[in-house]
mmCIF file of C-alpha atoms in Angstrom:
data_model
loop_
_atom_site.group_PDB
_atom_site.id
_atom_site.type_symbol
_atom_site.label_atom_id
_atom_site.label_comp_id
_atom_site.label_asym_id
_atom_site.label_seq_id
_atom_site.Cartn_x
_atom_site.Cartn_y
_atom_site.Cartn_z
ATOM 1 C CA MET A 1 153.468 99.656 114.230
ATOM 2 C CA THR A 2 151.719 98.769 110.994
ATOM 3 C CA ASP A 3 151.962 100.822 107.857
ATOM 4 C CA PHE A 4 148.472 99.960 106.686
ATOM 5 C CA PRO A 5 145.106 101.134 108.010
ATOM 6 C CA ILE A 6 143.122 98.868 110.317
ATOM 7 C CA PRO A 7 139.362 99.367 110.118
ATOM 8 C CA PHE A 8 137.883 99.476 113.604
ATOM 9 C CA GLU A 9 134.309 98.330 113.913
ATOM 10 C CA ASP A 10 132.013 97.656 116.834
ATOM 11 C CA ASP A 11 133.163 94.411 118.368
ATOM 12 C CA ASP A 12 130.894 91.368 118.281
ATOM 13 C CA LEU A 13 132.203 90.038 121.571
ATOM 14 C CA PHE A 14 130.516 86.669 121.279
ATOM 15 C CA ALA A 15 131.716 86.016 117.727
ATOM 16 C CA SER A 16 135.287 86.893 118.641
ATOM 17 C CA ALA A 17 135.478 85.379 122.120
ATOM 18 C CA GLY A 18 137.989 82.667 122.860
ATOM 19 C CA LEU A 19 135.440 81.000 125.117
ATOM 20 C CA ARG A 20 131.710 81.306 124.718
ATOM 21 C CA LEU A 21 128.630 79.986 126.422
ATOM 22 C CA THR A 22 125.230 79.851 124.753
ATOM 23 C CA VAL A 23 122.310 79.654 127.174
ATOM 24 C CA ASP A 24 119.026 78.459 125.687
ATOM 25 C CA LEU A 25 116.382 80.237 127.752
ATOM 26 C CA THR A 26 113.596 78.417 125.917
ATOM 27 C CA ALA A 27 115.055 75.071 126.994
ATOM 28 C CA LEU A 28 115.414 76.423 130.541
ATOM 29 C CA THR A 29 111.779 77.478 130.800
ATOM 30 C CA GLU A 30 110.537 74.303 129.120
ATOM 31 C CA ASN A 31 112.499 72.292 131.675
ATOM 32 C CA TRP A 32 110.823 74.283 134.456
ATOM 33 C CA ARG A 33 107.391 73.631 132.955
ATOM 34 C CA ASP A 34 108.277 69.933 132.676
ATOM 35 C CA MET A 35 109.241 69.797 136.350
ATOM 36 C CA ALA A 36 106.100 71.736 137.260
ATOM 37 C CA ARG A 37 103.999 69.095 135.481
ATOM 38 C CA ARG A 38 105.891 66.298 137.210
ATOM 39 C CA SER A 39 105.243 68.024 140.545
ATOM 40 C CA GLY A 40 101.529 67.333 140.200
ATOM 41 C CA ALA A 41 99.451 69.261 142.715
ATOM 42 C CA ALA A 42 102.548 70.844 144.257
ATOM 43 C CA ARG A 43 103.890 74.177 143.073
ATOM 44 C CA ALA A 44 107.312 74.128 141.454
ATOM 45 C CA SER A 45 109.834 76.695 142.596
ATOM 46 C CA ALA A 46 113.125 77.455 140.838
ATOM 47 C CA VAL A 47 116.544 77.055 142.442
ATOM 48 C CA VAL A 48 118.872 79.704 141.025
ATOM 49 C CA LYS A 49 121.789 79.589 143.474
ATOM 50 C CA ALA A 50 125.406 79.652 142.268
ATOM 51 C CA ASP A 51 124.536 82.270 139.631
ATOM 52 C CA ALA A 52 121.738 80.010 138.346
ATOM 53 C CA TYR A 53 124.139 77.067 138.134
ATOM 54 C CA GLY A 54 126.515 79.173 136.067
ATOM 55 C CA MET A 55 123.881 80.358 133.584
ATOM 56 C CA GLY A 56 123.573 83.893 134.983
ATOM 57 C CA ILE A 57 121.028 84.666 137.673
ATOM 58 C CA GLU A 58 119.807 87.841 135.977
ATOM 59 C CA ASP A 59 118.765 86.338 132.636
ATOM 60 C CA ALA A 60 117.853 82.895 133.948
ATOM 61 C CA GLY A 61 115.915 84.322 136.882
ATOM 62 C CA GLU A 62 113.941 86.707 134.699
ATOM 63 C CA ALA A 63 113.139 83.969 132.157
ATOM 64 C CA LEU A 64 111.898 81.637 134.881
ATOM 65 C CA TYR A 65 109.856 84.413 136.452
ATOM 66 C CA MET A 66 108.269 85.243 133.101
ATOM 67 C CA ALA A 67 107.514 81.538 132.641
ATOM 68 C CA GLY A 68 105.497 81.571 135.857
ATOM 69 C CA ALA A 69 107.858 80.680 138.700
ATOM 70 C CA ARG A 70 106.908 82.590 141.840
ATOM 71 C CA ASP A 71 109.031 80.842 144.454
ATOM 72 C CA PHE A 72 112.821 80.953 144.177
ATOM 73 C CA PHE A 73 115.710 79.617 146.243
ATOM 74 C CA VAL A 74 119.131 81.267 146.398
ATOM 75 C CA ALA A 75 122.130 80.472 148.577
ATOM 76 C CA THR A 76 123.139 83.925 149.770
ATOM 77 C CA VAL A 77 121.600 87.294 150.519
ATOM 78 C CA ASP A 78 123.647 88.835 147.688
ATOM 79 C CA GLU A 79 122.012 86.455 145.212
ATOM 80 C CA GLY A 80 118.616 87.349 146.626
ATOM 81 C CA VAL A 81 119.232 91.089 146.246
ATOM 82 C CA THR A 82 120.217 90.582 142.600
ATOM 83 C CA LEU A 83 117.289 88.304 141.829
ATOM 84 C CA ARG A 84 114.767 90.713 143.334
ATOM 85 C CA LEU A 85 115.396 93.121 140.445
ATOM 86 C CA TYR A 86 114.273 90.466 137.958
ATOM 87 C CA ALA A 87 111.553 88.707 139.940
ATOM 88 C CA PRO A 88 109.690 91.621 141.554
ATOM 89 C CA GLU A 89 106.685 89.750 142.957
ATOM 90 C CA ALA A 90 108.384 86.433 143.731
ATOM 91 C CA ARG A 91 108.948 84.866 147.123
ATOM 92 C CA ILE A 92 112.728 84.486 147.458
ATOM 93 C CA PHE A 93 114.154 82.115 150.078
ATOM 94 C CA VAL A 94 117.789 82.490 151.185
ATOM 95 C CA LEU A 95 119.142 79.045 152.065
ATOM 96 C CA SER A 96 122.124 80.243 154.123
ATOM 97 C CA GLY A 97 119.754 82.075 156.450
ATOM 98 C CA ILE A 98 120.166 85.373 158.217
ATOM 99 C CA TRP A 99 123.160 86.598 160.188
ATOM 100 C CA PRO A 100 123.853 89.717 162.276
ATOM 101 C CA GLY A 101 124.367 92.680 159.979
ATOM 102 C CA THR A 102 122.253 91.356 157.118
ATOM 103 C CA GLU A 103 118.815 92.231 158.508
ATOM 104 C CA ARG A 104 118.412 95.446 156.566
ATOM 105 C CA ARG A 105 119.138 93.749 153.248
ATOM 106 C CA PHE A 106 116.549 91.058 153.968
ATOM 107 C CA PHE A 107 113.855 93.556 154.868
ATOM 108 C CA GLU A 108 114.589 96.089 152.135
ATOM 109 C CA ASN A 109 114.557 93.385 149.442
ATOM 110 C CA ASP A 110 111.711 91.294 150.853
ATOM 111 C CA LEU A 111 113.826 88.140 151.225
ATOM 112 C CA VAL A 112 112.804 85.148 153.337
ATOM 113 C CA PRO A 113 115.540 83.638 155.538
ATOM 114 C CA VAL A 114 115.744 79.864 155.904
ATOM 115 C CA ILE A 115 116.468 79.140 159.575
ATOM 116 C CA SER A 116 118.712 76.092 159.864
ATOM 117 C CA SER A 117 120.291 76.059 163.316
ATOM 118 C CA ASP A 118 119.636 76.822 166.969
ATOM 119 C CA GLU A 119 121.938 79.843 166.728
ATOM 120 C CA GLN A 120 120.061 81.264 163.749
ATOM 121 C CA LEU A 121 116.746 80.598 165.466
ATOM 122 C CA ALA A 122 117.812 82.485 168.589
ATOM 123 C CA PHE A 123 119.039 85.407 166.508
ATOM 124 C CA TRP A 124 115.844 85.420 164.447
ATOM 125 C CA MET A 125 113.708 85.569 167.598
ATOM 126 C CA ALA A 126 115.717 88.606 168.726
ATOM 127 C CA VAL A 127 115.236 90.239 165.318
ATOM 128 C CA LEU A 128 111.481 89.706 165.501
ATOM 129 C CA ALA A 129 111.414 91.323 168.933
ATOM 130 C CA ASP A 130 112.867 94.486 167.378
ATOM 131 C CA TYR A 131 111.231 94.487 163.954
ATOM 132 C CA GLY A 132 107.917 92.682 164.421
ATOM 133 C CA ASP A 133 106.225 90.224 162.068
ATOM 134 C CA TYR A 134 108.296 88.885 159.186
ATOM 135 C CA PRO A 135 108.158 85.508 157.381
ATOM 136 C CA CYS A 136 110.799 82.809 157.579
ATOM 137 C CA ALA A 137 111.298 79.190 156.564
ATOM 138 C CA LEU A 138 112.492 76.359 158.789
ATOM 139 C CA HIS A 139 114.978 73.791 157.534
ATOM 140 C CA VAL A 140 114.693 70.527 159.491
ATOM 141 C CA ASP A 141 117.285 67.748 159.370
ATOM 142 C CA THR A 142 115.645 64.391 158.641
ATOM 143 C CA GLY A 143 118.867 62.377 158.395
ATOM 144 C CA PHE A 144 121.116 64.239 155.993
ATOM 145 C CA ASN A 145 123.222 65.635 158.866
ATOM 146 C CA ARG A 146 124.205 68.743 156.998
ATOM 147 C CA LEU A 147 121.996 71.737 157.790
ATOM 148 C CA GLY A 148 118.760 71.836 159.722
ATOM 149 C CA LEU A 149 117.129 72.008 163.123
ATOM 150 C CA GLY A 150 116.900 68.689 164.933
ATOM 151 C CA MET A 151 113.577 66.949 164.367
ATOM 152 C CA ASN A 152 112.588 66.799 168.010
ATOM 153 C CA ASP A 153 113.474 70.466 168.503
ATOM 154 C CA ALA A 154 111.515 71.486 165.406
ATOM 155 C CA ILE A 155 108.436 69.546 166.466
ATOM 156 C CA ALA A 156 108.646 70.934 169.993
ATOM 157 C CA LEU A 157 108.926 74.446 168.558
ATOM 158 C CA ALA A 158 105.694 73.934 166.618
ATOM 159 C CA ASP A 159 103.851 73.184 169.865
ATOM 160 C CA ASP A 160 105.631 75.793 172.002
ATOM 161 C CA VAL A 161 102.906 78.116 173.242
ATOM 162 C CA SER A 162 105.531 80.511 174.597
ATOM 163 C CA ARG A 163 107.062 81.272 171.221
ATOM 164 C CA PRO A 164 106.525 84.885 170.048
ATOM 165 C CA ALA A 165 103.341 85.510 168.103
ATOM 166 C CA SER A 166 105.450 87.265 165.480
ATOM 167 C CA PHE A 167 107.266 83.979 164.740
ATOM 168 C CA ALA A 168 105.323 82.789 161.704
ATOM 169 C CA PRO A 169 107.098 80.336 159.391
ATOM 170 C CA VAL A 170 105.664 80.182 155.878
ATOM 171 C CA LEU A 171 107.576 77.038 154.877
ATOM 172 C CA VAL A 172 109.054 73.967 156.536
ATOM 173 C CA MET A 173 111.583 72.060 154.439
ATOM 174 C CA SER A 174 114.122 69.250 154.430
ATOM 175 C CA HIS A 175 116.483 67.702 151.903
ATOM 176 C CA LEU A 176 116.945 64.134 150.657
ATOM 177 C CA ALA A 177 120.375 62.568 151.007
ATOM 178 C CA CYS A 178 119.875 59.812 148.409
ATOM 179 C CA GLY A 179 117.156 61.128 146.116
ATOM 180 C CA ASP A 180 119.272 60.376 143.036
ATOM 181 C CA ASP A 181 119.068 56.655 143.924
ATOM 182 C CA PRO A 182 115.346 55.769 143.807
ATOM 183 C CA ALA A 183 115.851 52.338 145.396
ATOM 184 C CA HIS A 184 117.746 53.613 148.431
ATOM 185 C CA THR A 185 115.978 52.899 151.718
ATOM 186 C CA MET A 186 117.087 56.284 153.060
ATOM 187 C CA ASN A 187 114.448 57.991 150.911
ATOM 188 C CA LYS A 188 111.535 56.334 152.681
ATOM 189 C CA ARG A 189 113.095 56.879 156.096
ATOM 190 C CA GLN A 190 113.423 60.580 155.418
ATOM 191 C CA LEU A 191 109.922 60.723 153.960
ATOM 192 C CA GLU A 192 108.403 59.269 157.117
ATOM 193 C CA SER A 193 110.428 61.647 159.270
ATOM 194 C CA PHE A 194 109.380 64.638 157.218
ATOM 195 C CA ARG A 195 105.737 63.615 157.393
ATOM 196 C CA ARG A 196 106.004 63.909 161.172
ATOM 197 C CA VAL A 197 107.506 67.357 160.860
ATOM 198 C CA SER A 198 104.997 68.639 158.311
ATOM 199 C CA ALA A 199 102.110 67.311 160.424
ATOM 200 C CA ALA A 200 103.392 69.365 163.350
ATOM 201 C CA TYR A 201 103.274 72.450 161.141
ATOM 202 C CA GLU A 202 99.825 71.830 159.704
ATOM 203 C CA GLY A 203 98.659 74.651 157.464
ATOM 204 C CA ILE A 204 102.205 75.702 156.562
ATOM 205 C CA ASP A 205 103.713 74.841 153.181
ATOM 206 C CA ALA A 206 106.057 71.849 153.227
ATOM 207 C CA SER A 207 108.893 71.056 150.811
ATOM 208 C CA LEU A 208 111.068 67.938 150.596
ATOM 209 C CA ALA A 209 111.772 67.232 146.927
ATOM 210 C CA ALA A 210 114.523 68.834 144.881
ATOM 211 C CA SER A 211 115.040 67.664 141.268
ATOM 212 C CA ALA A 212 115.661 64.014 142.113
ATOM 213 C CA GLY A 213 112.883 63.919 144.680
ATOM 214 C CA ILE A 214 110.355 65.069 142.095
ATOM 215 C CA PHE A 215 111.068 61.907 140.101
ATOM 216 C CA LEU A 216 110.353 59.787 143.199
ATOM 217 C CA GLY A 217 106.642 60.507 142.867
ATOM 218 C CA GLU A 218 103.807 62.401 144.495
ATOM 219 C CA ASP A 219 104.456 61.109 148.017
ATOM 220 C CA TYR A 220 107.566 63.295 148.037
ATOM 221 C CA HIS A 221 106.041 66.429 146.509
ATOM 222 C CA PHE A 222 104.103 67.933 149.457
ATOM 223 C CA ASP A 223 103.211 71.602 148.716
ATOM 224 C CA LEU A 224 106.331 72.964 147.022
ATOM 225 C CA THR A 225 109.086 71.288 145.000
ATOM 226 C CA ARG A 226 112.569 72.701 144.454
ATOM 227 C CA PRO A 227 113.933 71.751 141.007
ATOM 228 C CA GLY A 228 117.538 72.785 140.468
ATOM 229 C CA ILE A 229 119.913 70.776 138.264
ATOM 230 C CA ALA A 230 117.059 69.485 136.089
ATOM 231 C CA LEU A 231 116.193 73.043 135.059
ATOM 232 C CA TYR A 232 119.658 73.445 133.574
ATOM 233 C CA GLY A 233 119.563 70.174 131.640
ATOM 234 C CA GLY A 234 121.565 68.030 134.055
ATOM 235 C CA GLU A 235 120.873 64.470 135.157
ATOM 236 C CA ALA A 236 118.984 64.312 138.433
ATOM 237 C CA VAL A 237 118.612 60.542 138.855
ATOM 238 C CA ASN A 238 121.302 57.880 138.476
ATOM 239 C CA ASP A 239 120.908 55.301 135.699
ATOM 240 C CA LEU A 240 117.848 57.024 134.238
ATOM 241 C CA ALA A 241 117.738 58.437 130.711
ATOM 242 C CA ASN A 242 117.817 62.190 131.124
ATOM 243 C CA PRO A 243 114.512 63.688 129.904
ATOM 244 C CA MET A 244 115.597 67.316 130.256
ATOM 245 C CA ARG A 245 116.540 69.597 127.402
ATOM 246 C CA PRO A 246 120.184 70.775 127.307
ATOM 247 C CA VAL A 247 120.434 74.434 128.238
ATOM 248 C CA ALA A 248 124.134 75.356 128.061
ATOM 249 C CA THR A 249 126.572 74.967 125.193
ATOM 250 C CA ALA A 250 130.207 75.815 125.939
ATOM 251 C CA GLU A 251 132.665 76.305 123.101
ATOM 252 C CA ALA A 252 136.347 77.151 122.790
ATOM 253 C CA ARG A 253 138.224 78.602 119.861
ATOM 254 C CA ILE A 254 140.832 76.499 118.090
ATOM 255 C CA ILE A 255 144.035 78.517 118.271
ATOM 256 C CA GLN A 256 146.251 76.230 116.225
ATOM 257 C CA VAL A 257 146.147 73.009 114.228
ATOM 258 C CA ARG A 258 149.387 71.061 113.963
ATOM 259 C CA THR A 259 150.637 67.751 112.603
ATOM 260 C CA VAL A 260 152.754 65.599 114.917
ATOM 261 C CA GLN A 261 154.709 62.513 113.941
ATOM 262 C CA ALA A 262 154.169 59.003 115.310
ATOM 263 C CA GLY A 263 156.259 58.328 118.380
ATOM 264 C CA GLU A 264 156.278 61.916 119.577
ATOM 265 C CA THR A 265 154.662 62.908 122.868
ATOM 266 C CA VAL A 266 152.040 65.504 123.673
ATOM 267 C CA GLY A 267 151.808 67.988 126.522
ATOM 268 C CA TYR A 268 153.019 68.126 130.099
ATOM 269 C CA GLY A 269 154.612 65.018 131.500
ATOM 270 C CA ARG A 270 154.713 63.421 128.023
ATOM 271 C CA ALA A 271 151.351 61.983 129.090
ATOM 272 C CA LEU A 272 150.433 60.826 125.576
ATOM 273 C CA GLN A 273 152.704 59.136 123.071
ATOM 274 C CA LEU A 274 151.288 59.089 119.561
ATOM 275 C CA ARG A 275 151.043 55.748 117.759
ATOM 276 C CA ARG A 276 150.423 57.368 114.383
ATOM 277 C CA GLU A 277 150.970 60.638 112.600
ATOM 278 C CA SER A 278 148.300 62.849 114.109
ATOM 279 C CA ARG A 279 146.613 66.177 113.639
ATOM 280 C CA LEU A 280 146.032 68.064 116.855
ATOM 281 C CA ALA A 281 143.802 71.064 117.522
ATOM 282 C CA ILE A 282 144.733 73.315 120.439
ATOM 283 C CA ALA A 283 141.703 74.996 122.020
ATOM 284 C CA SER A 284 141.553 78.039 124.296
ATOM 285 C CA ALA A 285 139.994 76.369 127.344
ATOM 286 C CA GLY A 286 141.538 74.830 130.426
ATOM 287 C CA TYR A 287 140.991 74.130 134.068
ATOM 288 C CA ALA A 288 140.936 77.874 134.838
ATOM 289 C CA ASP A 289 137.669 77.839 132.892
ATOM 290 C CA GLY A 290 136.196 74.871 134.737
ATOM 291 C CA TYR A 291 137.281 72.417 132.043
ATOM 292 C CA MET A 292 138.700 70.046 134.582
ATOM 293 C CA ARG A 293 142.188 68.602 134.368
ATOM 294 C CA SER A 294 140.938 65.264 135.683
ATOM 295 C CA GLN A 295 139.307 64.467 132.319
ATOM 296 C CA SER A 296 142.686 64.535 130.553
ATOM 297 C CA SER A 297 143.349 61.497 128.379
ATOM 298 C CA GLY A 298 146.402 60.523 130.419
ATOM 299 C CA GLY A 299 148.766 61.612 133.131
ATOM 300 C CA VAL A 300 146.024 61.958 135.787
ATOM 301 C CA PRO A 301 145.099 59.405 138.486
ATOM 302 C CA LEU A 302 141.499 59.039 137.303
ATOM 303 C CA ARG A 303 142.549 57.342 134.061
ATOM 304 C CA GLN A 304 143.668 54.347 136.108
ATOM 305 C CA ALA A 305 140.045 53.791 137.135
ATOM 306 C CA VAL A 306 138.163 55.153 134.106
ATOM 307 C CA PRO A 307 140.246 54.569 130.976
ATOM 308 C CA GLN A 308 138.558 57.038 128.639
ATOM 309 C CA GLY A 309 139.073 60.746 129.073
ATOM 310 C CA GLY A 310 136.882 63.575 127.856
ATOM 311 C CA GLN A 311 135.781 64.470 124.350
ATOM 312 C CA GLY A 312 134.859 67.550 122.370
ATOM 313 C CA PHE A 313 132.682 67.902 119.271
ATOM 314 C CA ILE A 314 133.758 69.595 116.075
ATOM 315 C CA ALA A 315 133.023 69.215 112.364
ATOM 316 C CA GLY A 316 130.179 66.821 113.094
ATOM 317 C CA GLN A 317 132.160 64.342 115.167
ATOM 318 C CA LYS A 318 133.342 63.710 118.706
ATOM 319 C CA VAL A 319 137.100 64.024 119.160
ATOM 320 C CA PRO A 320 139.174 62.866 122.150
ATOM 321 C CA ILE A 321 141.288 65.022 124.419
ATOM 322 C CA ALA A 322 144.988 64.437 123.786
ATOM 323 C CA GLY A 323 147.257 64.493 126.818
ATOM 324 C CA ARG A 324 146.758 66.695 129.850
ATOM 325 C CA ILE A 325 144.405 69.642 130.069
ATOM 326 C CA THR A 326 146.332 72.722 131.195
ATOM 327 C CA MET A 327 145.323 76.020 132.756
ATOM 328 C CA ASP A 328 144.271 77.771 129.549
ATOM 329 C CA LEU A 329 144.578 75.160 126.803
ATOM 330 C CA THR A 330 143.251 71.745 125.811
ATOM 331 C CA ILE A 331 144.480 69.615 122.917
ATOM 332 C CA PHE A 332 142.061 67.539 120.848
ATOM 333 C CA ASP A 333 143.023 64.744 118.449
ATOM 334 C CA ILE A 334 141.307 65.487 115.113
ATOM 335 C CA THR A 335 143.207 62.901 113.060
ATOM 336 C CA ASP A 336 140.038 61.000 112.132
ATOM 337 C CA LEU A 337 138.358 64.082 110.684
ATOM 338 C CA PRO A 338 138.722 64.920 106.989
ATOM 339 C CA GLU A 339 141.720 66.989 105.989
ATOM 340 C CA ASN A 340 141.023 70.712 106.454
ATOM 341 C CA ALA A 341 137.779 70.001 108.336
ATOM 342 C CA VAL A 342 139.141 72.055 111.238
ATOM 343 C CA ARG A 343 140.972 75.335 110.933
ATOM 344 C CA ALA A 344 142.364 77.835 113.394
ATOM 345 C CA GLY A 345 139.517 80.074 114.478
ATOM 346 C CA ASP A 346 136.886 77.316 114.467
ATOM 347 C CA TYR A 347 135.101 76.396 117.687
ATOM 348 C CA VAL A 348 134.991 73.046 119.458
ATOM 349 C CA GLU A 349 132.006 72.191 121.653
ATOM 350 C CA LEU A 350 133.140 71.353 125.181
ATOM 351 C CA PHE A 351 129.647 70.379 126.280
ATOM 352 C CA GLY A 352 126.152 71.002 124.997
ATOM 353 C CA LYS A 353 123.741 69.278 122.637
ATOM 354 C CA ASN A 354 126.383 66.934 121.216
ATOM 355 C CA VAL A 355 128.460 66.299 124.356
ATOM 356 C CA PRO A 356 126.129 66.088 127.381
ATOM 357 C CA VAL A 357 127.466 67.921 130.400
ATOM 358 C CA ASP A 358 127.089 64.782 132.495
ATOM 359 C CA ASP A 359 129.311 62.826 130.078
ATOM 360 C CA VAL A 360 131.973 65.481 130.621
ATOM 361 C CA ALA A 361 131.442 65.136 134.361
ATOM 362 C CA ARG A 362 131.829 61.347 134.296
ATOM 363 C CA ALA A 363 135.104 61.661 132.382
ATOM 364 C CA ALA A 364 136.268 64.109 135.057
ATOM 365 C CA GLY A 365 135.127 61.907 137.951
ATOM 366 C CA THR A 366 132.548 64.402 139.149
ATOM 367 C CA ILE A 367 128.938 65.485 138.564
ATOM 368 C CA GLY A 368 127.259 67.853 136.145
ATOM 369 C CA TYR A 369 126.576 70.329 138.945
ATOM 370 C CA GLU A 370 130.302 70.942 139.385
ATOM 371 C CA ILE A 371 130.974 71.354 135.666
ATOM 372 C CA LEU A 372 128.205 73.943 135.252
ATOM 373 C CA THR A 373 129.054 75.936 138.359
ATOM 374 C CA SER A 374 132.830 75.893 137.813
ATOM 375 C CA MET A 375 132.931 77.854 134.581
ATOM 376 C CA GLY A 376 135.273 80.783 134.956
ATOM 377 C CA LEU A 377 134.780 84.425 134.069
ATOM 378 C CA ARG A 378 136.247 84.176 130.575
ATOM 379 C CA HIS A 379 133.151 82.715 128.900
ATOM 380 C CA GLU A 380 131.328 85.318 126.822
ATOM 381 C CA ARG A 381 127.641 84.558 127.270
ATOM 382 C CA ARG A 382 124.854 84.693 124.695
ATOM 383 C CA TYR A 383 121.211 84.113 125.554
ATOM 384 C CA VAL A 384 118.862 82.713 122.939
ATOM 385 C CA ALA A 385 115.133 82.104 123.043
ATOM 386 C CA GLU A 386 112.429 81.178 120.611
ATOM 387 C CA GLU A 387 110.021 83.979 119.748
#
């Protein structure tokens, strides 16, 4: 016990957090407006699955709703129930569809199931027989071979005069397999296939383009687009300068700064041997927080293919990761920064305005989607917006 008084004050959780995430809601809504403009005559929805790509479905969903989004896509019924509280008049589509035991939650929260398989379709027909008219969406596979009704089955269903009158889809949709590669021939093949499907469902909204598909041009836009990663500042198209505003900034506190002599090694497996006397900053983030081990500077298989590991940003400069990232800690080499430029308690940017999330992803051998959606529960979040 101490023999001196400790003044207790209301905690500023963000200021004192070991890990913190700043979400720029103005950038988020501006990105949505940008994608809405690029969608031309089509309406732009907002994809907020995976807790709005890690940003927080409550705050992100409400901001997008206030910006004008009226169509939303979530992955699960739980996400839809949460979003309904923040988007009261929106049309909310549940991509995983409806399953026995979830009917009440769909109806009570006015959620629209996306029907993606013969089994779901049969169950949905049985539900309609008991409950009467209720909207749904149909997901049709045009070559992705992931989810979706077969094309021939979907087209036959459109012309099936024996189908129940209460079966009334409000949307028919598909998904591009290679939209992030504008030159890929698969895009045009899927476009032609989807045109056949949408023609069979004349008068019903059609949707093919997610973020990457929007950049492919108006032929791919149909009635409704589905921007996702672009809303959150991520790259949607390969080898194209990213026009989106960064939304998330992740930071970790520096716990310790230490000087290590030339010739000594750093971290697990002695993965890095220092060639000079070095100053190292140990930050409170690791792979348990989604800061992936694969972007370590050494001691991981990926470095054999991509020599450079990840970087952070502190004191106005990018600094390299030193050695292996561990569960809760990452070491950064700050030797090239001025003496005393970094102190214990300072914060290093893991990704954000100075270290694009997709650069972090490339160093980790993955994509920005995975970095954003893999952040653990230890990030204290702050939401900022321009007045």
